Each structure stands twice: as structure tokens, then as C-alpha cells.
Coordinates of C-alpha atoms in Angstrom, one line a residue:
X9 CA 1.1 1.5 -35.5
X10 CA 4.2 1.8 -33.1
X11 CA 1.5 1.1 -30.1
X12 CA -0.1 -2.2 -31.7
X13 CA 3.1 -3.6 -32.3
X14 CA 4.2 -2.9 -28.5
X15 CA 1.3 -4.4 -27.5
X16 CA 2.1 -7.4 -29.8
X17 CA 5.5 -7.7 -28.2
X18 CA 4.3 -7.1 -25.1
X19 CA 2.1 -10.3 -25.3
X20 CA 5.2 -12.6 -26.8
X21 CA 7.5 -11.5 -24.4
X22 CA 4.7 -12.3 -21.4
X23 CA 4.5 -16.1 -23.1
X24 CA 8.4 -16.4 -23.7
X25 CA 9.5 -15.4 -20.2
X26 CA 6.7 -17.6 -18.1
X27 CA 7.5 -20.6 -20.1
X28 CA 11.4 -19.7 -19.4
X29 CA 10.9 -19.0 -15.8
X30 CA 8.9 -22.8 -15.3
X31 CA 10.5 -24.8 -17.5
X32 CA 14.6 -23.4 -17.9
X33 CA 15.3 -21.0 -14.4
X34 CA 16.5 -23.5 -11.7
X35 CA 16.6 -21.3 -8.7
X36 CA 14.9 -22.6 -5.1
X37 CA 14.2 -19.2 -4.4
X38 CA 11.2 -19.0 -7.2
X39 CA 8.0 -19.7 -5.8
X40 CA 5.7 -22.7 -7.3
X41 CA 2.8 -20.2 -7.8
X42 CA 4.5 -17.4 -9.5
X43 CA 2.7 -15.7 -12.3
X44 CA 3.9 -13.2 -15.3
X45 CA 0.9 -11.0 -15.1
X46 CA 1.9 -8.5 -17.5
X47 CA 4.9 -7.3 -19.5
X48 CA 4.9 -3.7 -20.4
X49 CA 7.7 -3.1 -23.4
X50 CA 8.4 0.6 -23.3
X51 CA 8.2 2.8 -26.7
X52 CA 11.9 2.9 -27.2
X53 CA 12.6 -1.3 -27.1
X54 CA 15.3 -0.6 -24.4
X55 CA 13.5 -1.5 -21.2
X56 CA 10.4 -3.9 -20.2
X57 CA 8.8 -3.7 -17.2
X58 CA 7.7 -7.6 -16.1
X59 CA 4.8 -7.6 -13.5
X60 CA 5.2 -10.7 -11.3
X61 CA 2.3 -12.0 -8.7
X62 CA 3.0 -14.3 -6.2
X63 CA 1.2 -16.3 -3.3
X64 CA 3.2 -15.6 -0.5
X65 CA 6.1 -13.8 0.0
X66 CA 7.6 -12.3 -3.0
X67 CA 10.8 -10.9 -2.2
X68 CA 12.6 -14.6 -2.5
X69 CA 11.0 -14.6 -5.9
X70 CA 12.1 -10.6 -7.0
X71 CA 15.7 -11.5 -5.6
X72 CA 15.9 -14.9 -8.1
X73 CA 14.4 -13.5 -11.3
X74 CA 17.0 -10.4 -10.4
X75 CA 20.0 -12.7 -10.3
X76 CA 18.7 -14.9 -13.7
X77 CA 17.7 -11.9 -15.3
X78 CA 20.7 -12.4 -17.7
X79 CA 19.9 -15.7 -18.7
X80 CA 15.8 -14.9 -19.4
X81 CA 17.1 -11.8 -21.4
X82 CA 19.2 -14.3 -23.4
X83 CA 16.5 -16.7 -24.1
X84 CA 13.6 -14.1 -24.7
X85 CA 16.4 -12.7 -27.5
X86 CA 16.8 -16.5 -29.2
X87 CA 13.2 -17.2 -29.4
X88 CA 12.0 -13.8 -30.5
X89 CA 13.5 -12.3 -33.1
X90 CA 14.9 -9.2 -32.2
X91 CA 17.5 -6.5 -32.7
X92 CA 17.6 -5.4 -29.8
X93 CA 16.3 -7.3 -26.6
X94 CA 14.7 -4.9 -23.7
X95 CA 16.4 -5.0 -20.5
X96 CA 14.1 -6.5 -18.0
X97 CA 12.3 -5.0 -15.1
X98 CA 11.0 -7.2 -12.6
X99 CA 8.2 -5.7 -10.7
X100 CA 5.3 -6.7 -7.8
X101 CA 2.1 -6.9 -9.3
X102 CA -0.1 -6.3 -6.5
X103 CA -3.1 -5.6 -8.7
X104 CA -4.7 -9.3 -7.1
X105 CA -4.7 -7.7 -3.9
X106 CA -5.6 -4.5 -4.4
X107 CA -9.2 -6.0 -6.0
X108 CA -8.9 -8.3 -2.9
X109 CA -9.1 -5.4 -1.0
X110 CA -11.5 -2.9 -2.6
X111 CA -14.1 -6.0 -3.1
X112 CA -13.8 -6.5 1.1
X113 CA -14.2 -2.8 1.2
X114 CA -18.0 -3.1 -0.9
X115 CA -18.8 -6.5 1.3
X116 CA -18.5 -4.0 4.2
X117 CA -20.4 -1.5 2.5
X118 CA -23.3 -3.6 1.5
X119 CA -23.7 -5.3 5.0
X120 CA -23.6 -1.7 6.7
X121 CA -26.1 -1.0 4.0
X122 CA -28.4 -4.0 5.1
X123 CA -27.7 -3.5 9.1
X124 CA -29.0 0.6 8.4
X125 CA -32.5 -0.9 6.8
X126 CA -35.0 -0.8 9.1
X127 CA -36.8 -4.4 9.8
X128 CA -40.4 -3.6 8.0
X129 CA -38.4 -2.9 4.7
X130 CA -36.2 -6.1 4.6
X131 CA -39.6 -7.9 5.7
X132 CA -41.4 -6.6 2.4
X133 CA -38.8 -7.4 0.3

């Protein structure tokens, strides 16, 4: 029960604080193509864990959310009804590029694959 309701959380929180950080966080620091990929709202309600992805360099974009941090904790709290609002965690999400990188790592694979095939086989096929 406790879990579907974090999950359930999780997901409002990950609407609430992307439509806070486009439309209400003035910062120049935030990139144009940041993303909240996840939100992970741990079991006691007192920390979340916010999984950003960026293009580009992400440490301008870490340092802004930091420093408005405050303010996104304020307006998650007004717009979900809460007791208690999590603190928020802001985090790389560098899930995108690991897949980047393991699907390059099976491209490589397959062409070694093909180059290892002698010449009658690929002929046949």
C-alpha cells in the first residue's frame, strides 16, 4: 500500500517540479533542454531524490536547481497537498548515456560479428 502511494507521489511530484522549473525558475544557468526524468520519494516523506538529464553540460544546471531548491520545495508543497514536503535531491540522470553507450557497444559487436563471417555464408544468405 505504502509503496503504490510512493509511486503515486513520485509521479506528481515529477509533473509539479518540470512544470515549475519551465514555467516559474528564472535562472540563466538552467539549460533549455533539461528534463525531470524521474523523482524517487523515499519511504519516510523526508527526502526525494530528482533525476535531471541534460544535453550538454550539466553542472550549470545542478548548481541552479541547488540554489532555487527552496523555492521548487515551496511550490511542489502549495500544489500538492502535503504535510510534510520532501527535501529535494537533485541528481545526474545519466541513464540516456549509459544506453547510448551499451547500444554502440552491440553495433560493435554485430559488425565484428559480420567482419568474422566468412564470404560463402554472407553470399547464401
Amino acid at each position: 500500500m505504502a509503496n503504490r502511494r510512493n509511486n503515486r507521489l513520485s509521479g506528481e511530484m515529477k509533473r509539479v517540479i518540470s512544470e515549475v522549473i519551465r514555467n516559474e525558475v528564472k535562472d540563466p544557468r538552467l539549460s533549455e533542454l533539461l528534463s525531470v526524468t524521474d523523482v524517487d520519494v523515499m519511504e519516510d516523506l523526508k527526502y526525494a531524490k530528482v533525476y535531471i538529464s541534460v544535453y550538454g553540460d550539466i553542472e550549470p544546471t545542478l548548481e541552479a536547481l541547488r540554489s532555487a531548491k527552496g523555492f521548487i520545495r515551496r511550490e511542489v508543497g502549495k500544489r500538492i497537498k502535503m504535510r510534510l514536503t520532501p527535501e529535494l535531491l537533485f541528481e545526474k540522470d545519466d541513464s540516456i548515456e549509459k544506453g547510448i553507450y551499451m547500444s554502440s557497444l552491440i553495433n560493435k559487436v554485430i559488425e565484428d560479428e559480420e567482419s568474422r563471417k566468412p564470404k560463402d555464408e554472407s553470399e547464401d544468405e
